[in-house]
mmCIF file of C-alpha atoms in Angstrom:
data_model
loop_
_atom_site.group_PDB
_atom_site.id
_atom_site.type_symbol
_atom_site.label_atom_id
_atom_site.label_comp_id
_atom_site.label_asym_id
_atom_site.label_seq_id
_atom_site.Cartn_x
_atom_site.Cartn_y
_atom_site.Cartn_z
ATOM 1 C CA MET A 1 23.677 -45.077 -14.526
ATOM 2 C CA ALA A 2 25.031 -41.682 -15.611
ATOM 3 C CA LYS A 3 28.416 -40.749 -14.257
ATOM 4 C CA MET A 4 28.288 -37.964 -11.664
ATOM 5 C CA THR A 5 30.320 -34.943 -12.722
ATOM 6 C CA GLU A 6 31.778 -32.109 -10.672
ATOM 7 C CA THR A 7 32.344 -28.487 -11.623
ATOM 8 C CA LYS A 8 34.470 -26.176 -9.494
ATOM 9 C CA SER A 9 34.641 -22.389 -9.353
ATOM 10 C CA ASP A 10 35.401 -19.576 -6.935
ATOM 11 C CA VAL A 11 31.788 -18.413 -6.721
ATOM 12 C CA LEU A 12 28.575 -20.149 -7.678
ATOM 13 C CA ILE A 13 25.475 -18.071 -8.417
ATOM 14 C CA VAL A 14 22.075 -19.739 -8.238
ATOM 15 C CA GLY A 15 19.593 -17.889 -10.421
ATOM 16 C CA GLY A 16 20.230 -16.356 -13.831
ATOM 17 C CA GLY A 17 17.741 -13.513 -13.658
ATOM 18 C CA PRO A 18 18.810 -9.866 -13.776
ATOM 19 C CA VAL A 19 20.423 -9.911 -10.319
ATOM 20 C CA GLY A 20 22.350 -13.170 -10.752
ATOM 21 C CA LEU A 21 23.527 -12.172 -14.235
ATOM 22 C CA TYR A 22 24.680 -8.758 -13.073
ATOM 23 C CA LEU A 23 26.538 -10.241 -10.093
ATOM 24 C CA GLY A 24 28.199 -12.722 -12.455
ATOM 25 C CA CYS A 25 29.351 -9.879 -14.695
ATOM 26 C CA LEU A 26 30.820 -7.980 -11.757
ATOM 27 C CA LEU A 27 32.711 -11.016 -10.484
ATOM 28 C CA ALA A 28 33.968 -12.087 -13.912
ATOM 29 C CA GLN A 29 35.182 -8.560 -14.575
ATOM 30 C CA LYS A 30 37.229 -8.799 -11.364
ATOM 31 C CA GLY A 31 38.852 -11.973 -12.699
ATOM 32 C CA ILE A 32 36.901 -14.225 -10.318
ATOM 33 C CA GLU A 33 35.886 -17.580 -11.735
ATOM 34 C CA CYS A 34 32.126 -17.970 -11.350
ATOM 35 C CA CYS A 35 29.279 -20.095 -12.656
ATOM 36 C CA ILE A 36 25.598 -19.213 -12.940
ATOM 37 C CA LEU A 37 22.965 -21.944 -12.625
ATOM 38 C CA GLU A 38 19.596 -21.057 -14.156
ATOM 39 C CA ARG A 39 16.612 -23.383 -13.993
ATOM 40 C CA ARG A 40 14.835 -21.945 -17.039
ATOM 41 C CA THR A 41 15.781 -22.832 -20.600
ATOM 42 C CA GLU A 42 13.725 -20.026 -22.131
ATOM 43 C CA ARG A 43 13.154 -16.501 -20.834
ATOM 44 C CA SER A 44 9.744 -14.895 -20.419
ATOM 45 C CA LEU A 45 8.840 -12.199 -22.947
ATOM 46 C CA HIS A 46 6.578 -10.532 -20.388
ATOM 47 C CA SER A 47 7.718 -6.912 -19.938
ATOM 48 C CA ARG A 48 7.701 -7.313 -16.128
ATOM 49 C CA SER A 49 10.051 -4.876 -14.341
ATOM 50 C CA ILE A 50 10.604 -1.873 -16.611
ATOM 51 C CA GLY A 51 12.146 0.948 -14.537
ATOM 52 C CA ILE A 52 15.879 1.493 -14.107
ATOM 53 C CA HIS A 53 16.743 4.211 -11.586
ATOM 54 C CA PRO A 54 19.950 6.317 -11.590
ATOM 55 C CA PRO A 55 21.812 4.343 -8.852
ATOM 56 C CA ALA A 56 21.268 1.122 -10.800
ATOM 57 C CA LEU A 57 22.244 2.790 -14.071
ATOM 58 C CA ARG A 58 25.503 3.913 -12.456
ATOM 59 C CA SER A 59 25.992 0.287 -11.427
ATOM 60 C CA LEU A 60 25.390 -0.974 -14.973
ATOM 61 C CA GLU A 61 28.060 1.451 -16.095
ATOM 62 C CA LYS A 62 30.544 -0.640 -14.081
ATOM 63 C CA ILE A 63 30.132 -3.525 -16.529
ATOM 64 C CA GLY A 64 29.883 -1.375 -19.652
ATOM 65 C CA LEU A 65 26.129 -1.747 -20.179
ATOM 66 C CA ALA A 66 24.751 1.706 -19.317
ATOM 67 C CA GLU A 67 25.033 2.955 -22.883
ATOM 68 C CA SER A 68 23.569 -0.223 -24.432
ATOM 69 C CA VAL A 69 20.596 -0.221 -22.073
ATOM 70 C CA SER A 70 20.012 3.504 -22.564
ATOM 71 C CA SER A 71 20.014 3.114 -26.354
ATOM 72 C CA LYS A 72 17.133 0.616 -26.184
ATOM 73 C CA ALA A 73 15.109 2.363 -23.457
ATOM 74 C CA VAL A 74 12.792 5.331 -23.178
ATOM 75 C CA VAL A 75 14.448 8.118 -21.176
ATOM 76 C CA ILE A 76 11.978 9.518 -18.631
ATOM 77 C CA GLU A 77 12.958 12.991 -17.449
ATOM 78 C CA ASN A 78 9.635 14.115 -15.949
ATOM 79 C CA GLY A 79 6.723 12.815 -13.961
ATOM 80 C CA LEU A 80 3.444 14.603 -14.687
ATOM 81 C CA VAL A 81 0.976 14.734 -11.788
ATOM 82 C CA PHE A 82 -2.783 15.045 -12.218
ATOM 83 C CA ASP A 83 -5.830 15.215 -9.974
ATOM 84 C CA GLY A 84 -8.159 13.191 -12.171
ATOM 85 C CA PRO A 85 -7.855 14.954 -15.549
ATOM 86 C CA THR A 86 -6.645 18.218 -13.945
ATOM 87 C CA PHE A 87 -2.921 18.901 -14.296
ATOM 88 C CA LEU A 88 -1.262 19.735 -10.968
ATOM 89 C CA GLY A 89 2.369 20.044 -11.966
ATOM 90 C CA LYS A 90 5.565 18.325 -13.031
ATOM 91 C CA LEU A 91 8.260 16.572 -11.033
ATOM 92 C CA SER A 92 11.528 16.923 -12.932
ATOM 93 C CA PHE A 93 14.425 14.547 -12.472
ATOM 94 C CA SER A 94 16.825 17.259 -13.707
ATOM 95 C CA ASP A 95 17.458 18.113 -10.042
ATOM 96 C CA CYS A 96 18.973 14.673 -9.478
ATOM 97 C CA PRO A 97 22.775 14.299 -9.364
ATOM 98 C CA PRO A 98 24.437 13.995 -12.813
ATOM 99 C CA PRO A 99 25.165 12.219 -15.034
ATOM 100 C CA PHE A 100 21.952 10.180 -14.875
ATOM 101 C CA GLN A 101 19.158 12.684 -14.323
ATOM 102 C CA HIS A 102 16.416 10.424 -15.583
ATOM 103 C CA VAL A 103 14.772 7.015 -15.236
ATOM 104 C CA LEU A 104 14.943 4.440 -18.025
ATOM 105 C CA SER A 105 11.986 2.367 -19.153
ATOM 106 C CA ILE A 106 12.787 -0.925 -20.872
ATOM 107 C CA PRO A 107 11.133 -4.370 -20.708
ATOM 108 C CA GLN A 108 12.926 -6.779 -18.397
ATOM 109 C CA PHE A 109 13.504 -9.386 -21.100
ATOM 110 C CA GLU A 110 15.528 -6.857 -23.110
ATOM 111 C CA THR A 111 17.609 -5.974 -20.066
ATOM 112 C CA GLU A 112 18.213 -9.674 -19.368
ATOM 113 C CA ALA A 113 19.257 -10.291 -22.968
ATOM 114 C CA LEU A 114 21.932 -7.586 -22.683
ATOM 115 C CA LEU A 115 23.142 -9.050 -19.377
ATOM 116 C CA VAL A 116 23.313 -12.566 -20.832
ATOM 117 C CA ALA A 117 25.370 -11.344 -23.775
ATOM 118 C CA ARG A 118 27.726 -9.406 -21.501
ATOM 119 C CA PHE A 119 28.207 -12.338 -19.115
ATOM 120 C CA ASN A 120 28.918 -14.687 -22.020
ATOM 121 C CA GLU A 121 31.600 -12.239 -23.208
ATOM 122 C CA LEU A 122 33.207 -12.081 -19.776
ATOM 123 C CA ALA A 123 32.814 -15.763 -18.815
ATOM 124 C CA PRO A 124 32.163 -17.928 -21.883
ATOM 125 C CA GLY A 125 30.468 -21.240 -21.143
ATOM 126 C CA ARG A 126 29.811 -20.430 -17.483
ATOM 127 C CA LEU A 127 26.047 -19.851 -17.748
ATOM 128 C CA HIS A 128 24.315 -23.194 -17.287
ATOM 129 C CA THR A 129 20.620 -23.219 -18.224
ATOM 130 C CA GLY A 130 18.086 -25.946 -17.516
ATOM 131 C CA VAL A 131 19.877 -26.696 -14.241
ATOM 132 C CA PHE A 132 17.893 -27.054 -11.011
ATOM 133 C CA ALA A 133 19.997 -26.729 -7.858
ATOM 134 C CA LYS A 134 18.232 -29.169 -5.557
ATOM 135 C CA THR A 135 20.379 -29.317 -2.413
ATOM 136 C CA ILE A 136 23.052 -27.198 -0.765
ATOM 137 C CA GLU A 137 25.685 -28.316 1.726
ATOM 138 C CA GLN A 138 28.253 -26.111 3.426
ATOM 139 C CA GLU A 139 31.587 -27.810 4.010
ATOM 140 C CA SER A 140 34.686 -26.756 5.917
ATOM 141 C CA ASN A 141 36.426 -25.421 2.825
ATOM 142 C CA GLY A 142 33.539 -24.560 0.505
ATOM 143 C CA VAL A 143 29.953 -25.184 -0.573
ATOM 144 C CA ALA A 144 28.546 -28.055 -2.626
ATOM 145 C CA LEU A 145 25.383 -27.840 -4.698
ATOM 146 C CA THR A 146 23.774 -30.934 -6.142
ATOM 147 C CA THR A 147 21.412 -30.633 -9.074
ATOM 148 C CA GLU A 148 18.257 -32.583 -9.782
ATOM 149 C CA ASP A 149 20.166 -34.833 -12.181
ATOM 150 C CA GLY A 150 22.991 -35.513 -9.713
ATOM 151 C CA GLN A 151 25.620 -33.114 -10.999
ATOM 152 C CA VAL A 152 27.729 -31.471 -8.270
ATOM 153 C CA PHE A 153 28.946 -27.883 -8.351
ATOM 154 C CA ARG A 154 31.533 -26.806 -5.791
ATOM 155 C CA ALA A 155 32.691 -23.287 -4.944
ATOM 156 C CA GLN A 156 34.302 -21.274 -2.208
ATOM 157 C CA TYR A 157 31.170 -19.142 -1.900
ATOM 158 C CA VAL A 158 27.588 -19.188 -3.149
ATOM 159 C CA ALA A 159 25.191 -16.362 -3.984
ATOM 160 C CA ILE A 160 21.505 -17.291 -3.929
ATOM 161 C CA CYS A 161 19.583 -15.127 -6.400
ATOM 162 C CA ASP A 162 16.765 -17.499 -7.300
ATOM 163 C CA GLY A 163 13.781 -15.351 -6.391
ATOM 164 C CA ALA A 164 11.170 -14.842 -3.716
ATOM 165 C CA ARG A 165 10.284 -18.539 -3.468
ATOM 166 C CA SER A 166 13.886 -19.644 -3.044
ATOM 167 C CA GLY A 167 14.050 -23.310 -2.161
ATOM 168 C CA LEU A 168 17.713 -23.098 -1.130
ATOM 169 C CA ARG A 169 16.916 -20.283 1.312
ATOM 170 C CA THR A 170 14.311 -22.574 2.871
ATOM 171 C CA GLN A 171 16.827 -25.444 3.079
ATOM 172 C CA LEU A 172 19.261 -23.199 4.918
ATOM 173 C CA GLY A 173 16.552 -22.396 7.451
ATOM 174 C CA ILE A 174 16.958 -18.638 7.153
ATOM 175 C CA PRO A 175 13.993 -16.952 8.914
ATOM 176 C CA VAL A 176 11.801 -14.683 6.804
ATOM 177 C CA GLY A 177 9.507 -11.873 7.865
ATOM 178 C CA SER A 178 6.670 -11.093 5.451
ATOM 179 C CA GLY A 179 3.257 -9.543 5.096
ATOM 180 C CA ASP A 180 0.583 -8.735 2.529
ATOM 181 C CA TYR A 181 -0.893 -5.328 1.736
ATOM 182 C CA PRO A 182 -4.726 -5.187 1.605
ATOM 183 C CA VAL A 183 -4.768 -3.683 -1.899
ATOM 184 C CA SER A 184 -4.663 -4.911 -5.489
ATOM 185 C CA TYR A 185 -3.502 -3.415 -8.761
ATOM 186 C CA LEU A 186 -4.178 -4.203 -12.398
ATOM 187 C CA MET A 187 -1.561 -3.331 -14.985
ATOM 188 C CA GLY A 188 -1.389 -3.649 -18.736
ATOM 189 C CA ASP A 189 0.696 -2.611 -21.741
ATOM 190 C CA PHE A 190 -1.039 -0.860 -24.659
ATOM 191 C CA ALA A 191 -0.296 1.187 -27.750
ATOM 192 C CA ASP A 192 0.399 4.726 -26.561
ATOM 193 C CA THR A 193 -2.430 7.073 -27.586
ATOM 194 C CA THR A 194 -1.477 9.896 -25.216
ATOM 195 C CA THR A 195 0.496 13.071 -25.871
ATOM 196 C CA PHE A 196 2.830 12.384 -22.932
ATOM 197 C CA ALA A 197 5.677 11.237 -25.198
ATOM 198 C CA SER A 198 8.535 10.151 -22.880
ATOM 199 C CA ASP A 199 6.983 11.509 -19.673
ATOM 200 C CA ALA A 200 5.482 9.349 -16.928
ATOM 201 C CA ALA A 201 2.097 10.382 -15.533
ATOM 202 C CA ILE A 202 0.415 9.869 -12.170
ATOM 203 C CA PHE A 203 -3.321 10.483 -11.762
ATOM 204 C CA LEU A 204 -4.573 10.888 -8.208
ATOM 205 C CA SER A 205 -8.244 10.027 -7.847
ATOM 206 C CA LYS A 206 -10.736 9.538 -5.052
ATOM 207 C CA ASP A 207 -11.335 6.107 -6.580
ATOM 208 C CA GLY A 208 -7.643 5.178 -6.576
ATOM 209 C CA VAL A 209 -4.438 5.976 -8.416
ATOM 210 C CA VAL A 210 -3.696 5.512 -12.108
ATOM 211 C CA GLU A 211 -0.032 5.368 -13.169
ATOM 212 C CA SER A 212 1.256 5.558 -16.722
ATOM 213 C CA PHE A 213 4.773 4.902 -18.035
ATOM 214 C CA PRO A 214 6.179 5.006 -21.571
ATOM 215 C CA LEU A 215 7.702 1.890 -23.101
ATOM 216 C CA PRO A 216 9.824 1.475 -26.221
ATOM 217 C CA ASP A 217 8.209 0.950 -29.639
ATOM 218 C CA GLY A 218 5.229 3.238 -29.028
ATOM 219 C CA GLN A 219 3.851 1.286 -26.078
ATOM 220 C CA ARG A 220 2.700 2.535 -22.681
ATOM 221 C CA ARG A 221 2.099 0.754 -19.366
ATOM 222 C CA TRP A 222 -0.935 1.606 -17.251
ATOM 223 C CA VAL A 223 -1.421 0.580 -13.601
ATOM 224 C CA VAL A 224 -4.625 1.126 -11.619
ATOM 225 C CA LEU A 225 -5.625 0.494 -8.024
ATOM 226 C CA THR A 226 -8.604 -1.854 -8.087
ATOM 227 C CA ASP A 227 -10.835 -3.938 -5.849
ATOM 228 C CA SER A 228 -12.053 -6.017 -8.782
ATOM 229 C CA VAL A 229 -10.917 -9.528 -9.656
ATOM 230 C CA ASP A 230 -11.547 -8.810 -13.344
ATOM 231 C CA GLU A 231 -8.185 -8.593 -15.104
ATOM 232 C CA SER A 232 -9.503 -8.039 -18.614
ATOM 233 C CA SER A 233 -8.037 -5.340 -20.817
ATOM 234 C CA GLN A 234 -11.529 -3.885 -21.238
ATOM 235 C CA MET A 235 -11.933 -3.471 -17.487
ATOM 236 C CA LEU A 236 -8.551 -1.756 -17.283
ATOM 237 C CA CYS A 237 -9.424 0.631 -20.125
ATOM 238 C CA ASP A 238 -12.790 1.452 -18.553
ATOM 239 C CA THR A 239 -11.086 2.286 -15.252
ATOM 240 C CA ILE A 240 -8.502 4.474 -16.966
ATOM 241 C CA ARG A 241 -11.213 6.377 -18.836
ATOM 242 C CA SER A 242 -13.387 6.937 -15.757
ATOM 243 C CA ARG A 243 -10.499 8.245 -13.621
ATOM 244 C CA THR A 244 -8.436 10.158 -16.195
ATOM 245 C CA GLY A 245 -10.563 10.816 -19.273
ATOM 246 C CA HIS A 246 -8.061 8.996 -21.499
ATOM 247 C CA GLU A 247 -9.407 6.595 -24.106
ATOM 248 C CA ILE A 248 -7.287 3.469 -24.497
ATOM 249 C CA ASP A 249 -7.952 0.843 -27.172
ATOM 250 C CA HIS A 250 -8.225 -2.468 -25.324
ATOM 251 C CA GLU A 251 -7.509 -4.365 -28.550
ATOM 252 C CA THR A 252 -3.918 -3.044 -28.542
ATOM 253 C CA CYS A 253 -3.222 -4.708 -25.183
ATOM 254 C CA SER A 254 -0.187 -7.019 -25.154
ATOM 255 C CA MET A 255 -0.581 -8.156 -21.556
ATOM 256 C CA THR A 256 -2.512 -7.622 -18.322
ATOM 257 C CA SER A 257 -1.573 -8.690 -14.802
ATOM 258 C CA LEU A 258 -3.541 -8.460 -11.551
ATOM 259 C CA PHE A 259 -1.347 -8.417 -8.461
ATOM 260 C CA SER A 260 -1.505 -7.857 -4.715
ATOM 261 C CA PRO A 261 1.778 -6.489 -3.332
ATOM 262 C CA SER A 262 3.571 -7.902 -0.323
ATOM 263 C CA HIS A 263 6.774 -7.285 1.605
ATOM 264 C CA VAL A 264 9.466 -9.821 2.521
ATOM 265 C CA LEU A 265 12.742 -9.441 4.401
ATOM 266 C CA VAL A 266 15.027 -12.208 5.609
ATOM 267 C CA GLU A 267 16.474 -11.920 9.109
ATOM 268 C CA THR A 268 19.963 -12.284 7.667
ATOM 269 C CA MET A 269 21.316 -12.095 4.128
ATOM 270 C CA HIS A 270 24.190 -14.431 4.839
ATOM 271 C CA GLN A 271 24.814 -17.801 6.413
ATOM 272 C CA GLY A 272 28.336 -19.164 6.536
ATOM 273 C CA ARG A 273 29.729 -19.061 3.005
ATOM 274 C CA VAL A 274 26.391 -18.169 1.425
ATOM 275 C CA LEU A 275 24.974 -14.742 0.534
ATOM 276 C CA LEU A 276 21.423 -13.924 -0.519
ATOM 277 C CA ALA A 277 20.610 -11.162 -3.015
ATOM 278 C CA GLY A 278 17.580 -9.777 -4.810
ATOM 279 C CA ASP A 279 14.105 -11.217 -4.269
ATOM 280 C CA ALA A 280 15.560 -14.219 -2.437
ATOM 281 C CA ALA A 281 16.397 -11.739 0.348
ATOM 282 C CA HIS A 282 13.726 -9.072 0.131
ATOM 283 C CA VAL A 283 10.574 -8.105 -1.729
ATOM 284 C CA VAL A 284 9.022 -4.642 -1.697
ATOM 285 C CA SER A 285 5.825 -3.441 -3.328
ATOM 286 C CA PRO A 286 6.371 -2.955 -7.072
ATOM 287 C CA ILE A 287 4.687 0.450 -6.864
ATOM 288 C CA GLY A 288 7.671 2.709 -7.493
ATOM 289 C CA GLY A 289 9.641 0.132 -9.470
ATOM 290 C CA GLN A 290 12.467 -0.477 -7.004
ATOM 291 C CA GLY A 291 12.768 -4.262 -6.794
ATOM 292 C CA MET A 292 15.170 -5.090 -9.630
ATOM 293 C CA ASN A 293 17.216 -1.961 -8.894
ATOM 294 C CA LEU A 294 17.521 -2.945 -5.238
ATOM 295 C CA GLY A 295 18.806 -6.372 -6.285
ATOM 296 C CA TRP A 296 21.456 -4.869 -8.555
ATOM 297 C CA LEU A 297 22.699 -2.690 -5.697
ATOM 298 C CA ASP A 298 22.853 -5.867 -3.566
ATOM 299 C CA ALA A 299 25.046 -7.383 -6.273
ATOM 300 C CA VAL A 300 27.526 -4.489 -6.142
ATOM 301 C CA GLU A 301 28.119 -5.013 -2.415
ATOM 302 C CA ALA A 302 27.993 -8.822 -2.701
ATOM 303 C CA ALA A 303 30.740 -8.756 -5.356
ATOM 304 C CA GLN A 304 32.889 -6.570 -3.124
ATOM 305 C CA ALA A 305 32.346 -8.853 -0.117
ATOM 306 C CA MET A 306 33.094 -12.029 -2.069
ATOM 307 C CA ALA A 307 36.191 -10.564 -3.720
ATOM 308 C CA GLY A 308 37.455 -9.508 -0.307
ATOM 309 C CA ALA A 309 36.768 -12.923 1.189
ATOM 310 C CA LEU A 310 38.605 -14.704 -1.637
ATOM 311 C CA GLU A 311 41.603 -12.455 -1.098
ATOM 312 C CA ARG A 312 41.490 -12.599 2.710
ATOM 313 C CA PRO A 313 39.588 -15.723 3.845
ATOM 314 C CA ASP A 314 39.886 -14.807 7.525
ATOM 315 C CA SER A 315 37.825 -11.658 6.849
ATOM 316 C CA GLN A 316 34.906 -13.521 5.265
ATOM 317 C CA GLU A 317 32.590 -13.547 8.278
ATOM 318 C CA ALA A 318 33.009 -9.824 8.964
ATOM 319 C CA LEU A 319 32.582 -8.939 5.278
ATOM 320 C CA PHE A 320 29.441 -11.036 4.870
ATOM 321 C CA ARG A 321 27.960 -9.756 8.114
ATOM 322 C CA GLY A 322 28.595 -6.172 6.974
ATOM 323 C CA TYR A 323 26.954 -6.920 3.634
ATOM 324 C CA SER A 324 23.862 -8.295 5.365
ATOM 325 C CA LYS A 325 23.497 -5.299 7.662
ATOM 326 C CA SER A 326 23.947 -2.767 4.864
ATOM 327 C CA ARG A 327 21.576 -4.385 2.405
ATOM 328 C CA ARG A 328 18.849 -5.111 4.986
ATOM 329 C CA ASN A 329 18.912 -1.410 5.860
ATOM 330 C CA ALA A 330 18.626 -0.556 2.150
ATOM 331 C CA ALA A 331 15.656 -2.917 1.817
ATOM 332 C CA ARG A 332 13.901 -1.241 4.747
ATOM 333 C CA SER A 333 14.402 2.163 3.115
ATOM 334 C CA ALA A 334 13.005 0.857 -0.178
ATOM 335 C CA ARG A 335 10.000 -0.576 1.638
ATOM 336 C CA ARG A 336 9.264 2.814 3.237
ATOM 337 C CA ARG A 337 9.469 4.550 -0.145
ATOM 338 C CA ALA A 338 7.141 1.986 -1.697
ATOM 339 C CA GLU A 339 4.645 2.321 1.126
ATOM 340 C CA PHE A 340 4.594 6.118 0.742
ATOM 341 C CA ASN A 341 3.921 5.688 -2.987
ATOM 342 C CA MET A 342 1.086 3.290 -2.212
ATOM 343 C CA TRP A 343 -0.427 5.568 0.440
ATOM 344 C CA MET A 344 -0.517 8.503 -1.982
ATOM 345 C CA GLY A 345 -2.514 6.383 -4.407
ATOM 346 C CA LEU A 346 -5.143 4.968 -2.084
ATOM 347 C CA ALA A 347 -8.827 5.704 -2.609
ATOM 348 C CA GLY A 348 -11.029 7.288 0.031
ATOM 349 C CA LEU A 349 -11.770 10.330 2.140
ATOM 350 C CA LEU A 350 -8.143 11.516 2.380
ATOM 351 C CA HIS A 351 -8.060 12.366 -1.315
ATOM 352 C CA GLY A 352 -8.298 16.115 -0.646
ATOM 353 C CA ILE A 353 -5.371 15.973 1.762
ATOM 354 C CA LYS A 354 -3.283 14.051 -0.745
ATOM 355 C CA ARG A 355 -4.079 16.599 -3.452
ATOM 356 C CA VAL A 356 -2.754 19.360 -1.197
ATOM 357 C CA ALA A 357 0.273 17.207 -0.351
ATOM 358 C CA ALA A 358 0.943 16.642 -4.067
ATOM 359 C CA ARG A 359 0.828 20.383 -4.806
ATOM 360 C CA THR A 360 3.284 20.951 -1.954
ATOM 361 C CA ILE A 361 5.643 18.204 -3.153
ATOM 362 C CA LEU A 362 5.735 19.745 -6.622
ATOM 363 C CA ARG A 363 7.141 23.033 -5.310
ATOM 364 C CA ARG A 364 10.785 23.681 -4.551
ATOM 365 C CA PRO A 365 12.654 22.820 -2.398
ATOM 366 C CA LEU A 366 10.515 19.746 -1.692
ATOM 367 C CA SER A 367 10.348 18.824 -5.369
ATOM 368 C CA THR A 368 14.117 18.332 -5.406
ATOM 369 C CA TYR A 369 13.983 16.035 -2.399
ATOM 370 C CA PHE A 370 11.088 13.978 -3.762
ATOM 371 C CA ALA A 371 12.630 13.678 -7.224
ATOM 372 C CA ARG A 372 15.626 12.088 -5.534
ATOM 373 C CA MET A 373 13.447 9.937 -3.283
ATOM 374 C CA PHE A 374 11.386 8.563 -6.171
ATOM 375 C CA THR A 375 14.609 7.684 -8.011
ATOM 376 C CA MET A 376 16.161 5.866 -5.012
ATOM 377 C CA GLN A 377 18.717 8.594 -4.262
ATOM 378 C CA THR A 378 17.776 9.416 -0.668
#
C-alpha cells in the first residue's frame, strides 16, 4: 500500500485553468505560498475563449503579462456594424479609458501557456497536474483536500476554480441558481477571407445575428444564431453567406462548436475558509466574451481577501463575505450585458426596431457609453 503523503501551503487552488493560474500568480507575487491542483495532464488546443477586455488586461499587467499577451494577440480597436450586407457604422474603442483602448483576440490555449510559464517562474514546482481533488474537509485551523490517489493537501484557505461542474462546490452544498436560454449558436474558426483586417464585425439580420472576430495567424471566428442541430462547417458557411454575402471556404475550418448558452450564479461565493471563483461561481452567456475576464477580476479580489485573511485571521469572515457580495454583483452586471447582446441578435419581427437602435447606439454620446459597456467598463 502506497504511503499517504501530505503537502502544506498557505492557499490551495483547485483548477489550473486561466482563472486558477492567474490567482496563483497574484498570490505568489505577494509572497504567499500556494499550490495549484489541475486534473488535466494535457491542455486543449481548442481556441475556446478568445476575447480579453481592458479591465482584464489591466489585471494581467499586475503579473507582468499584458505585454506578452498583447504581442501574440490581434488588437481589435473597432467593431463594424452591418444590417445584413449594409454597413451601418463603426463602434470605436478609442473612447475607452487609456491605456487599453482595445480588445485583444487570442486563443485560450495560448493565454494559458503564458500563465503556466509565469506561475512556474513565480512558484516553481507548485503546479500539480494529473491530480483530482476528490474530497474537501474544513477543519478548525485550515482545509484538507484528499485526492483520488489518497494524497492530502492542507492549506489555510482554498480557492475553488474548477469550472461550472465543480464537484467540490457540490460537496460543500452551496446552492446554485441557473437557467437555460432558448437559443443556440454555431461557431467556427476559418481562414480570414474578409477585408476587415483587425476589426470585429456584427451583422444584424432578420434571420439572426452573425458575429465575426479576427484571430492570430490569418484566422477569423464566425458565430451565428441558429435553430439547426447541424454543426457542420458547410452549414455555418451557408448561413454566413445567406445573411452577410460573405463567402467562406468551409475546407479551411479548424473547428466548429454548437452551443446553447445558460446562466449560473451561486448563492454565495464563500463558505468558511473556501472561496469560489470563475465558472465554479458563475456562468454568463458567451455572447460578448465576458466569462474568462469575469473570472480574472474575481481572482484580483480573491487574492486581496486571502492576503488580508492571512495577515489578520480575525478579519477572514468579513473579507470573504465582502468578496462574495462584490463579485456576485459583478456577475449580475455581466449577465445583463450578455443578455442585451443576445437580444440585439435575435431573429424575428423586431429586426427593424433593432436596426434603428443600432444606428442610435453608433452616434455620440451613446457610442461612448456602449463602447465602454461592451468592453466591461460600465
